[in-house]
PDB file of C-alpha atoms in Angstrom:
ATOM      1  CA  LEU A   1       9.579  -2.690   4.061  1.00 63.00           C
ATOM      2  CA  GLU A   2      11.145   0.737   4.207  1.00 68.00           C
ATOM      3  CA  ILE A   3      11.403   2.215   7.683  1.00 64.00           C
ATOM      4  CA  ILE A   4       9.988   5.710   7.932  1.00 64.00           C
ATOM      5  CA  THR A   5       9.956   8.226  10.752  1.00 65.00           C
ATOM      6  CA  LEU A   6       6.578   9.757  11.404  1.00 59.00           C
ATOM      7  CA  GLY A   7       6.006  13.331  12.482  1.00 59.00           C
ATOM      8  CA  PRO A   8       3.874  14.277  15.474  1.00 58.00           C
ATOM      9  CA  LEU A   9       2.093  11.454  17.224  1.00 64.00           C
ATOM     10  CA  ALA A  10      -1.317  10.730  15.796  1.00 68.00           C
ATOM     11  CA  ILE A  11      -3.846   7.950  16.050  1.00 79.00           C
ATOM     12  CA  TRP A  12      -3.368   5.679  13.036  1.00 88.00           C
ATOM     13  CA  THR A  13      -5.771   3.158  11.561  1.00 93.00           C
ATOM     14  CA  LEU A  14      -4.355   0.514   9.260  1.00 95.00           C
ATOM     15  CA  VAL A  15      -6.691  -1.429   6.976  1.00 96.00           C
ATOM     16  CA  GLN A  16      -5.309  -4.582   5.380  1.00 96.00           C
ATOM     17  CA  GLY A  17      -6.954  -7.162   3.174  1.00 95.00           C
ATOM     18  CA  GLU A  18      -5.718 -10.566   4.294  1.00 95.00           C
ATOM     19  CA  ALA A  19      -5.843 -11.839   0.678  1.00 96.00           C
ATOM     20  CA  ASP A  20      -3.781  -8.888  -0.629  1.00 96.00           C
ATOM     21  CA  GLU A  21      -2.002 -10.015  -3.790  1.00 96.00           C
ATOM     22  CA  ILE A  22       0.393  -7.035  -3.835  1.00 96.00           C
ATOM     23  CA  VAL A  23       1.418  -6.397  -0.220  1.00 95.00           C
ATOM     24  CA  SER A  24       2.095  -9.270   2.165  1.00 96.00           C
ATOM     25  CA  ALA A  25      -0.558  -9.025   4.871  1.00 95.00           C
ATOM     26  CA  VAL A  26       1.610 -11.036   7.277  1.00 95.00           C
ATOM     27  CA  ASP A  27       4.601  -8.698   6.804  1.00 96.00           C
ATOM     28  CA  LEU A  28       2.540  -5.507   7.001  1.00 95.00           C
ATOM     29  CA  LEU A  29       0.667  -6.578  10.137  1.00 92.00           C
ATOM     30  CA  ALA A  30       3.940  -7.634  11.796  1.00 95.00           C
ATOM     31  CA  TRP A  31       5.420  -4.231  10.890  1.00 95.00           C
ATOM     32  CA  ALA A  32       2.372  -2.413  12.290  1.00 93.00           C
ATOM     33  CA  GLU A  33       2.545  -4.304  15.575  1.00 92.00           C
ATOM     34  CA  ARG A  34       6.117  -3.047  16.088  1.00 93.00           C
ATOM     35  CA  ARG A  35       5.050   0.624  15.849  1.00 90.00           C
ATOM     36  CA  SER A  36       4.688   2.760  18.926  1.00 86.00           C
ATOM     37  CA  PRO A  37       1.929   3.413  19.515  1.00 86.00           C
ATOM     38  CA  ILE A  38       0.464   0.402  17.725  1.00 90.00           C
ATOM     39  CA  PRO A  39      -2.131   1.581  15.188  1.00 92.00           C
ATOM     40  CA  ALA A  40      -5.697   0.386  15.246  1.00 93.00           C
ATOM     41  CA  ILE A  41      -5.693  -2.554  12.837  1.00 94.00           C
ATOM     42  CA  ILE A  42      -8.625  -3.594  10.691  1.00 95.00           C
ATOM     43  CA  ALA A  43      -7.780  -6.929   9.053  1.00 95.00           C
ATOM     44  CA  MET A  44     -10.276  -7.992   6.403  1.00 96.00           C
ATOM     45  CA  PRO A  45     -10.314 -11.750   5.671  1.00 95.00           C
ATOM     46  CA  GLY A  46     -10.747 -12.731   2.023  1.00 95.00           C
ATOM     47  CA  VAL A  47     -10.217  -9.170   0.777  1.00 95.00           C
ATOM     48  CA  GLY A  48      -7.516  -8.283  -1.755  1.00 96.00           C
ATOM     49  CA  HIS A  49      -5.428  -5.174  -2.369  1.00 95.00           C
ATOM     50  CA  PHE A  50      -8.161  -3.127  -4.045  1.00 95.00           C
ATOM     51  CA  PHE A  51     -10.959  -4.332  -1.718  1.00 95.00           C
ATOM     52  CA  HIS A  52     -13.015  -5.726  -4.673  1.00 93.00           C
ATOM     53  CA  GLY A  53     -16.249  -7.075  -3.259  1.00 92.00           C
ATOM     54  CA  GLY A  54     -15.368  -5.673   0.166  1.00 94.00           C
ATOM     55  CA  LEU A  55     -16.053  -1.948  -0.160  1.00 96.00           C
ATOM     56  CA  THR A  56     -19.308  -2.067   1.816  1.00 96.00           C
ATOM     57  CA  GLN A  57     -17.580  -3.990   4.602  1.00 96.00           C
ATOM     58  CA  LEU A  58     -14.645  -1.543   4.443  1.00 96.00           C
ATOM     59  CA  ARG A  59     -17.015   1.414   4.840  1.00 96.00           C
ATOM     60  CA  GLU A  60     -18.822  -0.217   7.768  1.00 96.00           C
ATOM     61  CA  ARG A  61     -15.571  -1.096   9.546  1.00 95.00           C
ATOM     62  CA  LEU A  62     -14.123   2.408   9.050  1.00 95.00           C
ATOM     63  CA  VAL A  63     -17.283   4.152  10.245  1.00 95.00           C
ATOM     64  CA  GLN A  64     -17.293   1.906  13.313  1.00 93.00           C
ATOM     65  CA  GLN A  65     -13.573   2.553  13.984  1.00 91.00           C
ATOM     66  CA  LEU A  66     -13.645   6.308  13.396  1.00 88.00           C
ATOM     67  CA  THR A  67     -16.930   7.232  15.096  1.00 90.00           C
ATOM     68  CA  PRO A  68     -16.259   8.673  18.561  1.00 85.00           C
ATOM     69  CA  PRO A  69     -17.849   6.576  21.359  1.00 83.00           C
ATOM     70  CA  ASP A  70     -19.984   9.499  22.559  1.00 84.00           C
ATOM     71  CA  ALA A  71     -21.485   9.965  19.057  1.00 74.00           C
ATOM     72  CA  ALA A  72     -23.239   6.579  19.089  1.00 58.00           C
TER      73      ALA A  72
END
């Protein structure tokens, strides 16, 4: 993986299909856990690179992650 320097600090959310056939989920999650601050990580078991069959679950997980606590 290429190391990049990010600009101003921001809250990051990383979504990774654990059955990704293009990007190694193990490598990407290990990379993410070495970031500072560590991004919020949504790992989706059984989901591939393009989230086929997992788009509804992806939407639900993102809405849950990105909705402020006081908006619920």
